[in-house]
PDB file of C-alpha atoms in Angstrom:
ATOM      1  CA  MET A 855       0.010  -0.325   0.568  1.00  0.00           C
ATOM      2  CA  LYS A 856       1.121   3.763  -0.632  1.00  0.00           C
ATOM      3  CA  ILE A 857       0.368   6.487   0.873  1.00  0.00           C
ATOM      4  CA  ILE A 858       0.070   9.828   0.636  1.00  0.00           C
ATOM      5  CA  GLN A 859      -0.757  13.975   2.204  1.00  0.00           C
ATOM      6  CA  ILE A 860      -1.774  16.609   0.386  1.00  0.00           C
ATOM      7  CA  LYS A 861      -2.561  19.585   1.879  1.00  0.00           C
ATOM      8  CA  ILE A 862      -6.351  20.254   1.836  1.00  0.00           C
ATOM      9  CA  ALA A 863      -6.995  23.930   0.394  1.00  0.00           C
ATOM     10  CA  ASP A 864      -9.448  27.259   0.818  1.00  0.00           C
ATOM     11  CA  ARG A 865     -10.569  26.087  -3.157  1.00  0.00           C
ATOM     12  CA  ALA A 866     -10.582  22.152  -2.389  1.00  0.00           C
ATOM     13  CA  ARG A 867     -12.733  22.356  -0.631  1.00  0.00           C
ATOM     14  CA  LYS A 868     -14.769  24.795  -2.126  1.00  0.00           C
ATOM     15  CA  TYR A 869     -15.116  23.054  -5.338  1.00  0.00           C
ATOM     16  CA  GLY A 870     -14.803  18.793  -4.699  1.00  0.00           C
ATOM     17  CA  TYR A 871     -11.170  17.833  -5.365  1.00  0.00           C
ATOM     18  CA  VAL A 872      -8.566  17.256  -4.471  1.00  0.00           C
ATOM     19  CA  PHE A 873      -5.759  19.820  -6.132  1.00  0.00           C
ATOM     20  CA  TRP A 874      -2.189  19.284  -5.528  1.00  0.00           C
ATOM     21  CA  THR A 875       0.538  21.103  -6.213  1.00  0.00           C
ATOM     22  CA  LYS A 876       3.564  21.460  -9.212  1.00  0.00           C
ATOM     23  CA  GLU A 877       6.308  20.573  -6.460  1.00  0.00           C
ATOM     24  CA  LEU A 878       3.994  17.003  -5.871  1.00  0.00           C
ATOM     25  CA  ASP A 879       3.549  15.623  -9.395  1.00  0.00           C
ATOM     26  CA  SER A 880       6.721  13.933  -9.524  1.00  0.00           C
ATOM     27  CA  GLU A 881       5.010  12.120  -5.974  1.00  0.00           C
ATOM     28  CA  VAL A 882       1.885  11.772  -7.052  1.00  0.00           C
ATOM     29  CA  LYS A 883       2.774  10.278  -9.804  1.00  0.00           C
ATOM     30  CA  SER A 884       4.596   7.370  -8.254  1.00  0.00           C
ATOM     31  CA  PHE A 885       2.036   7.581  -5.949  1.00  0.00           C
ATOM     32  CA  PHE A 886      -0.783   6.808  -8.860  1.00  0.00           C
ATOM     33  CA  GLY A 887       1.580   5.459 -11.932  1.00  0.00           C
ATOM     34  CA  ASP A 888      -0.238   6.371 -15.476  1.00  0.00           C
ATOM     35  CA  ARG A 889      -3.907   5.566 -14.861  1.00  0.00           C
ATOM     36  CA  ALA A 890      -6.591   8.526 -15.677  1.00  0.00           C
ATOM     37  CA  THR A 891      -9.135   6.640 -13.526  1.00  0.00           C
ATOM     38  CA  VAL A 892      -9.111   5.075 -10.020  1.00  0.00           C
ATOM     39  CA  GLU A 893     -12.224   4.102  -7.812  1.00  0.00           C
ATOM     40  CA  VAL A 894     -12.766   6.805  -4.959  1.00  0.00           C
ATOM     41  CA  ASP A 895     -13.780   5.764  -1.680  1.00  0.00           C
ATOM     42  CA  PHE A 896     -13.640   9.279   0.601  1.00  0.00           C
ATOM     43  CA  GLU A 897     -14.539   9.213   4.488  1.00  0.00           C
ATOM     44  CA  GLY A 898     -15.704   5.896   4.644  1.00  0.00           C
ATOM     45  CA  ALA A 899     -18.814   6.228   1.622  1.00  0.00           C
ATOM     46  CA  ALA A 900     -17.886   4.476  -2.279  1.00  0.00           C
ATOM     47  CA  LEU A 901     -18.038   7.585  -4.241  1.00  0.00           C
ATOM     48  CA  GLY A 902     -17.252   5.612  -8.252  1.00  0.00           C
ATOM     49  CA  LYS A 903     -14.598   5.701 -10.393  1.00  0.00           C
ATOM     50  CA  LYS A 904     -13.072   9.034 -10.787  1.00  0.00           C
ATOM     51  CA  ASN A 905     -10.591  10.379 -13.306  1.00  0.00           C
ATOM     52  CA  ILE A 906      -7.360  11.386 -12.427  1.00  0.00           C
ATOM     53  CA  ASP A 907      -6.512  15.435 -14.165  1.00  0.00           C
ATOM     54  CA  TRP A 908      -3.635  16.119 -14.639  1.00  0.00           C
ATOM     55  CA  LYS A 909      -2.910  18.758 -16.424  1.00  0.00           C
ATOM     56  CA  ASN A 910      -4.824  20.911 -13.671  1.00  0.00           C
ATOM     57  CA  ARG A 911      -3.094  18.810 -11.128  1.00  0.00           C
ATOM     58  CA  ARG A 912      -6.575  16.539  -9.159  1.00  0.00           C
ATOM     59  CA  ILE A 913      -9.641  14.464  -8.438  1.00  0.00           C
ATOM     60  CA  SER A 914     -12.478  15.645  -8.360  1.00  0.00           C
ATOM     61  CA  ILE A 915     -14.452  14.322  -4.695  1.00  0.00           C
ATOM     62  CA  GLY A 916     -17.192  16.587  -4.818  1.00  0.00           C
ATOM     63  CA  TRP A 917     -18.784  20.031  -3.014  1.00  0.00           C
ATOM     64  CA  ARG A 918     -20.921  17.963  -1.509  1.00  0.00           C
ATOM     65  CA  TRP A 919     -18.556  15.883   0.947  1.00  0.00           C
ATOM     66  CA  THR A 920     -15.663  18.478   1.418  1.00  0.00           C
ATOM     67  CA  ARG A 921     -17.791  21.983   1.735  1.00  0.00           C
ATOM     68  CA  ARG A 922     -19.241  20.060   5.067  1.00  0.00           C
ATOM     69  CA  LEU A 923     -15.649  19.168   5.695  1.00  0.00           C
ATOM     70  CA  LEU A 924     -14.421  20.582   9.511  1.00  0.00           C
ATOM     71  CA  ARG A 925     -11.949  23.718   9.740  1.00  0.00           C
ATOM     72  CA  SER A 926      -9.766  21.496  12.188  1.00  0.00           C
ATOM     73  CA  LYS A 927      -9.229  19.128   9.042  1.00  0.00           C
ATOM     74  CA  LYS A 928      -6.314  19.925   7.665  1.00  0.00           C
ATOM     75  CA  VAL A 929      -4.828  17.369   4.475  1.00  0.00           C
ATOM     76  CA  PHE A 930      -6.017  14.995   2.698  1.00  0.00           C
ATOM     77  CA  ARG A 931      -4.143  11.431   2.980  1.00  0.00           C
ATOM     78  CA  MET A 932      -4.799   8.549   0.575  1.00  0.00           C
ATOM     79  CA  THR A 933      -3.999   5.243   0.262  1.00  0.00           C
ATOM     80  CA  PHE A 934      -3.771   3.357  -2.567  1.00  0.00           C
ATOM     81  CA  ASP A 935      -4.061  -0.382  -3.045  1.00  0.00           C
ATOM     82  CA  GLY A 936      -1.786  -0.501  -6.381  1.00  0.00           C
ATOM     83  CA  ARG A 937      -5.007  -1.634  -8.263  1.00  0.00           C
ATOM     84  CA  SER A 938      -7.466   0.631  -8.525  1.00  0.00           C
ATOM     85  CA  SER A 939      -8.897   2.228  -5.171  1.00  0.00           C
ATOM     86  CA  VAL A 940      -7.826   5.024  -3.401  1.00  0.00           C
ATOM     87  CA  ARG A 941      -9.137   5.643   0.434  1.00  0.00           C
ATOM     88  CA  ILE A 942      -9.259   9.415   1.184  1.00  0.00           C
ATOM     89  CA  GLU A 943      -9.509  10.344   4.641  1.00  0.00           C
ATOM     90  CA  CYS A 944      -9.215  14.022   6.775  1.00  0.00           C
ATOM     91  CA  GLN A 945      -6.897  14.482   8.898  1.00  0.00           C
TER      92      GLN A 945
END
């Protein structure tokens, strides 16, 4: 299992995405490989297959899920099983 942590930005909360910066590109690339889609489990809810937007450095979760996050949550902790599923927890 691979694990990566990405800071929760204000725009991530507002628009419903996991955004990463250019500095994290190589880390995210090694985390996901060349995949274009992954199955996402966000805080225990199965969200289904989501596209990885490599150009804009983001994965959609849906604003319905991110706007309800507590302000005390600062980091997306993503765990990838190496095949097709990623689990995202907020810490």
